[in-house]
PDB file of C-alpha atoms and ligand atoms in Angstrom:
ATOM      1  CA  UNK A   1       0.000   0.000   0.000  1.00  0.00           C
ATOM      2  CA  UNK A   2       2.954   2.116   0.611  1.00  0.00           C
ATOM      3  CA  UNK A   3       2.496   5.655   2.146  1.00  0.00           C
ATOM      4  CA  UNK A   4       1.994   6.600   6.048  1.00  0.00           C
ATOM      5  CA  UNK A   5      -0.962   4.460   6.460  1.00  0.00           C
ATOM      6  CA  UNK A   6      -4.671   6.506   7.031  1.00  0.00           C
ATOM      7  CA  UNK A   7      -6.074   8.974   9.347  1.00  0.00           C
ATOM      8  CA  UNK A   8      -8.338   7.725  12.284  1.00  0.00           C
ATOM      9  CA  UNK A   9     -11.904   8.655  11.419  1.00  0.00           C
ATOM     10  CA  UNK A  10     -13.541   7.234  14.798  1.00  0.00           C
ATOM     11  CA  UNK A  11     -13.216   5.005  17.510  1.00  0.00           C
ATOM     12  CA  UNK A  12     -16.494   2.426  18.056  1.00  0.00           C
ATOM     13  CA  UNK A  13     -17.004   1.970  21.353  1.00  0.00           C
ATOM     14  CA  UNK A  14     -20.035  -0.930  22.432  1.00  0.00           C
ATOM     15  CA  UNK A  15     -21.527   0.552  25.119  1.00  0.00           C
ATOM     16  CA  UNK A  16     -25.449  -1.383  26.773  1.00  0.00           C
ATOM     17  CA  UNK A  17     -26.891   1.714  27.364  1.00  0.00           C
ATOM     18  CA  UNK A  18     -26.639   4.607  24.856  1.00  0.00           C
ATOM     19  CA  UNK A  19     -28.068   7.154  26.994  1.00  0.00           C
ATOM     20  CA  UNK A  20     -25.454   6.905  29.795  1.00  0.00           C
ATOM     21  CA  UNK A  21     -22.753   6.448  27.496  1.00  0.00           C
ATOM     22  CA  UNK A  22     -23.283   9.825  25.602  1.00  0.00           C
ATOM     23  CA  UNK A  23     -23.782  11.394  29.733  1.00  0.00           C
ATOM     24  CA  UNK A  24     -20.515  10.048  30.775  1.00  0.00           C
ATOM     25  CA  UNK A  25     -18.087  10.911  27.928  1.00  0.00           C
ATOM     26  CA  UNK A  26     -19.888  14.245  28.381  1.00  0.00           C
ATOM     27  CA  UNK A  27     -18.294  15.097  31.185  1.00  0.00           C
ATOM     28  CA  UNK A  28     -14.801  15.098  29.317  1.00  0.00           C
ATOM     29  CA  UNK A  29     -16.197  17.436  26.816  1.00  0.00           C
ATOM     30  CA  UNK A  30     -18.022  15.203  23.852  1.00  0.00           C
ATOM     31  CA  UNK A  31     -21.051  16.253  23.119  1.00  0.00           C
ATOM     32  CA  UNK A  32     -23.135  13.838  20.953  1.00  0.00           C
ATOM     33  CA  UNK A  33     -23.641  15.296  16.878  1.00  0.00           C
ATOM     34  CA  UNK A  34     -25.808  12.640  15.323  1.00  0.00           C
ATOM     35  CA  UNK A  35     -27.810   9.628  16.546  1.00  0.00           C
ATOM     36  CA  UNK A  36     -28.850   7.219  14.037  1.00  0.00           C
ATOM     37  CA  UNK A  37     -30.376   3.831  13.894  1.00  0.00           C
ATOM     38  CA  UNK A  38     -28.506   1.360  11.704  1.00  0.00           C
ATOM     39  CA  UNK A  39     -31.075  -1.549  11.518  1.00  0.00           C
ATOM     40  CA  UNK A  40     -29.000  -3.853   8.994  1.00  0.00           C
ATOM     41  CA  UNK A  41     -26.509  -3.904  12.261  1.00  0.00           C
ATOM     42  CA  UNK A  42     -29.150  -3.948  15.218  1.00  0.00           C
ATOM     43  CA  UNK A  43     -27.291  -0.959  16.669  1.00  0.00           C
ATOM     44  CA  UNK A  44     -28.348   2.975  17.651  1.00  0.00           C
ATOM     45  CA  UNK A  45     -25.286   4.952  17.198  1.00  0.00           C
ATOM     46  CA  UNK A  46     -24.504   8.086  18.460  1.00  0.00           C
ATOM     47  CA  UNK A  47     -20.941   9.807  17.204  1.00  0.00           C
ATOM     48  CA  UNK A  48     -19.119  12.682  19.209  1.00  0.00           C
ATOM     49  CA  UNK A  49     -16.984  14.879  17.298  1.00  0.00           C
ATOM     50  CA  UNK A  50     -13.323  14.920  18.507  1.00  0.00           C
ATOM     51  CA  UNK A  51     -10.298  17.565  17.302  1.00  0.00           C
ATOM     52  CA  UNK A  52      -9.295  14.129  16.382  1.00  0.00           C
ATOM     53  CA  UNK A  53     -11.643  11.509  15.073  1.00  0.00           C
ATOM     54  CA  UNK A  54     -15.066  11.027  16.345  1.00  0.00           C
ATOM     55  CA  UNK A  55     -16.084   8.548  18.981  1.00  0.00           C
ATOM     56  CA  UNK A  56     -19.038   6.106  17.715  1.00  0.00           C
ATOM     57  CA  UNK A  57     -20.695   4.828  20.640  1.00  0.00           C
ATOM     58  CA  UNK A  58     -22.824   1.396  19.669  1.00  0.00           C
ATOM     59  CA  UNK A  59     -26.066   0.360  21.729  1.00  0.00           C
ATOM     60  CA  UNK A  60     -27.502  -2.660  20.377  1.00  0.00           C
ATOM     61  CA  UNK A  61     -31.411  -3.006  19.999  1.00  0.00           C
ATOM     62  CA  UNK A  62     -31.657  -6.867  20.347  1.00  0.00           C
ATOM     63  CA  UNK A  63     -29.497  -9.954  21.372  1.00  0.00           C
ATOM     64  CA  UNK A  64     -28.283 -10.712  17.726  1.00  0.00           C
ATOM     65  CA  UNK A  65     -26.281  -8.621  16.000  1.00  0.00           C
ATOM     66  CA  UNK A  66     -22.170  -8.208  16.101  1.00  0.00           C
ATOM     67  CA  UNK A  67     -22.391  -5.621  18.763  1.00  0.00           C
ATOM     68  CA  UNK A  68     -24.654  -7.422  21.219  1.00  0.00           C
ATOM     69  CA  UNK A  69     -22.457 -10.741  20.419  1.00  0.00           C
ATOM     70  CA  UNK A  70     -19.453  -8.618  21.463  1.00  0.00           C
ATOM     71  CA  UNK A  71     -21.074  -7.449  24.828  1.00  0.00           C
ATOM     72  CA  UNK A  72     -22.500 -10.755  26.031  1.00  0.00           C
ATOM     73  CA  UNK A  73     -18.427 -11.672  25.579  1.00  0.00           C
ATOM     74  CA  UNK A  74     -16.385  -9.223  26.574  1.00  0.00           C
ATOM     75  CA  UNK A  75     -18.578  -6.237  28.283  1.00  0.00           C
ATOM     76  CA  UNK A  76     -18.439  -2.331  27.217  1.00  0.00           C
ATOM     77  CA  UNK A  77     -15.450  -1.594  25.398  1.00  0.00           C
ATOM     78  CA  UNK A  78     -13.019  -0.251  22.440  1.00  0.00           C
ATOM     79  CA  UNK A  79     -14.783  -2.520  19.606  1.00  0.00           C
ATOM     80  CA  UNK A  80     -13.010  -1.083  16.068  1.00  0.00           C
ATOM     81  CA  UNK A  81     -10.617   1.646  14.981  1.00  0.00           C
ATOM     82  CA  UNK A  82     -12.245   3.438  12.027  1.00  0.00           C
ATOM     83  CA  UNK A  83     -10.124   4.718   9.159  1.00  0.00           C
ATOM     84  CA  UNK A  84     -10.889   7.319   6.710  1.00  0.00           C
ATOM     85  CA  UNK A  85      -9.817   6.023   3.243  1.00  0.00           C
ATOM     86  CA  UNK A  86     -10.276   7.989  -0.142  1.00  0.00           C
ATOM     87  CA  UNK A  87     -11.743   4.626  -1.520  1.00  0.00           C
ATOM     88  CA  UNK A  88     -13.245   1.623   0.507  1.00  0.00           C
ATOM     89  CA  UNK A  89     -13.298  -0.709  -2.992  1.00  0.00           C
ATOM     90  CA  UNK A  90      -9.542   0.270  -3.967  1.00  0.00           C
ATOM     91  CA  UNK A  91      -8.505  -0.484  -0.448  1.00  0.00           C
ATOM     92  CA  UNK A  92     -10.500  -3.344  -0.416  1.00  0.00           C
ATOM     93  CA  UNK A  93      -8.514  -4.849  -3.690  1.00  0.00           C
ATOM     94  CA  UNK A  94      -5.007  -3.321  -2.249  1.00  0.00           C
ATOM     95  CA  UNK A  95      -5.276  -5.727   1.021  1.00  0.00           C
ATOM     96  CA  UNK A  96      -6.881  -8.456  -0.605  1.00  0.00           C
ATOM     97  CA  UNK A  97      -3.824  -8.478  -2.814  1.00  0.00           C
ATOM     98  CA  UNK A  98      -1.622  -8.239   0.435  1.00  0.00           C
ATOM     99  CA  UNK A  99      -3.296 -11.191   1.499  1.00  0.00           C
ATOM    100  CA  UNK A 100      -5.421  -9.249   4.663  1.00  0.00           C
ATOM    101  CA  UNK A 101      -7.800 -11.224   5.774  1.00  0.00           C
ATOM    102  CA  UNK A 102     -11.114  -9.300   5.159  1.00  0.00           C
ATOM    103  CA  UNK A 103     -14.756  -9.439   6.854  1.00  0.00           C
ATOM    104  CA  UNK A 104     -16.204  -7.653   4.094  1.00  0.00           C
ATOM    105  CA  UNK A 105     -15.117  -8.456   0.260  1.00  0.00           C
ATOM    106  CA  UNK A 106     -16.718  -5.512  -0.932  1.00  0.00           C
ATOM    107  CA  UNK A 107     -17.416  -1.904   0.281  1.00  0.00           C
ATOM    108  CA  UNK A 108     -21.250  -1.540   1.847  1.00  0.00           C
ATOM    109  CA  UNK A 109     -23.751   1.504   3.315  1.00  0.00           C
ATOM    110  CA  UNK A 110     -22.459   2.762   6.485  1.00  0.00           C
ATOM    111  CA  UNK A 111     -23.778   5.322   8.616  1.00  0.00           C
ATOM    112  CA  UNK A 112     -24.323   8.990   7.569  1.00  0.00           C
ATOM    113  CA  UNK A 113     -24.241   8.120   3.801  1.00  0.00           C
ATOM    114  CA  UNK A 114     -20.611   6.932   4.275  1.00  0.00           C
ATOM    115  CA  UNK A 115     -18.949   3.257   2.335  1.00  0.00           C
ATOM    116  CA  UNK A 116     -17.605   1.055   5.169  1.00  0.00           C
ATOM    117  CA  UNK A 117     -15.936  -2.627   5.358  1.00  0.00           C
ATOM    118  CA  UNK A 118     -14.063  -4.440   8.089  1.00  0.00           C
ATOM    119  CA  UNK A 119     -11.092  -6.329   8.175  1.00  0.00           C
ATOM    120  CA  UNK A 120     -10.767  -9.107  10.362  1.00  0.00           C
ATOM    121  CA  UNK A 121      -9.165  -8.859  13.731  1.00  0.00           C
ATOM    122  CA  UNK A 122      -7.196 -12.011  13.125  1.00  0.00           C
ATOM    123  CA  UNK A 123      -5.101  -9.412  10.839  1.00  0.00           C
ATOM    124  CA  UNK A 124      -4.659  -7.124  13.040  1.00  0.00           C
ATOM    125  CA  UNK A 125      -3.463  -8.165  16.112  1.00  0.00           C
ATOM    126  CA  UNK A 126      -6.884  -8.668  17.357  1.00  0.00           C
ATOM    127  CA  UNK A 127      -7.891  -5.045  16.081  1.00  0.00           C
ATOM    128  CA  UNK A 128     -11.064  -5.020  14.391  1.00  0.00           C
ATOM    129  CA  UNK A 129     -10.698  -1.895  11.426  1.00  0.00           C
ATOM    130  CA  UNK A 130     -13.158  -0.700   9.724  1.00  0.00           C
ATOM    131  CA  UNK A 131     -12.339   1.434   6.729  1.00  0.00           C
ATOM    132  CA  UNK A 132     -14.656   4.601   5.881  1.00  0.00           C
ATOM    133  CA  UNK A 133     -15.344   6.720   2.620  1.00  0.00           C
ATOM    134  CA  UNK A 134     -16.743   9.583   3.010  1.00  0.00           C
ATOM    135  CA  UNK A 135     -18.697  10.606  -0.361  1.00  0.00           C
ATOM    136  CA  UNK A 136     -18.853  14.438  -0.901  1.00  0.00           C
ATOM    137  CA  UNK A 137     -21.873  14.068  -3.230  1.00  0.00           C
ATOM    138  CA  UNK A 138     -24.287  13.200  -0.857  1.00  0.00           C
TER     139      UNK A 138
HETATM  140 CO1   CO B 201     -17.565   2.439  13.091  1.00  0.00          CO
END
């Protein structure tokens, strides 16, 4: 891939209770910009703009999705590192050609309009990264 790698877009953060997640991070100065519901993952979402990256902070609505799997395992906690990429499919072909092992083969809907796919932790050192394209033409 060459180059000095990608700028952190957010950090997703599984939280049980959305409501007192967005209250406590409050206190160190994040205040909560958008709250969406993102049924295809069973999650409500809220992100908090950073000088640095966003935090994404994950409440799932049911027992069966990724998040809620993640919970029931391993409690509230850093869940993915987020980074912003000028193209999710050219990425996508770049580490498939590296041989990264990939959760998603191809780019798909994320929130706020954005293209998103994960890469397997296994990769990673037990990092789950999820890469993010913004598209201006929204
Ligand atoms: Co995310």
């Amino acid at each position: 891939m060459g180059g000095h790698g990608w700028p952190i877009d957010h950090l997703g953060v599984a939280v049980a209770d959305l409501d007192a997640a967005v209250s406590a991070w409050s206190r160190l100065g994040f205040v909560p910009e958008v709250t969406e519901v993102l049924p295809a993952e069973q999650i409500r979402v809220a992100f908090l703009p950073g000088p640095a990256g966003e935090l994404e902070l994950m409440e799932p609505m049911g027992p069966d999705g990724a998040v809620a799997k993640f919970l029931a395992k391993r409690g509230p906690g850093l869940h993915h590192v987020a980074f912003r990429v000028p193209s999710v499919a050219e990425a996508l072909s770049v580490l498939q050609g590296e041989g990264v092992r990939l959760v998603d083969a191809r780019p798909r809907p994320g929130s706020r309009g954005t293209l998103v796919a994960f890469l397997h932790p296994s990769a990673l050192n037990g990092v789950l990264v999820e890469l993010v394209e913004v598209r201006r033409e929204q």
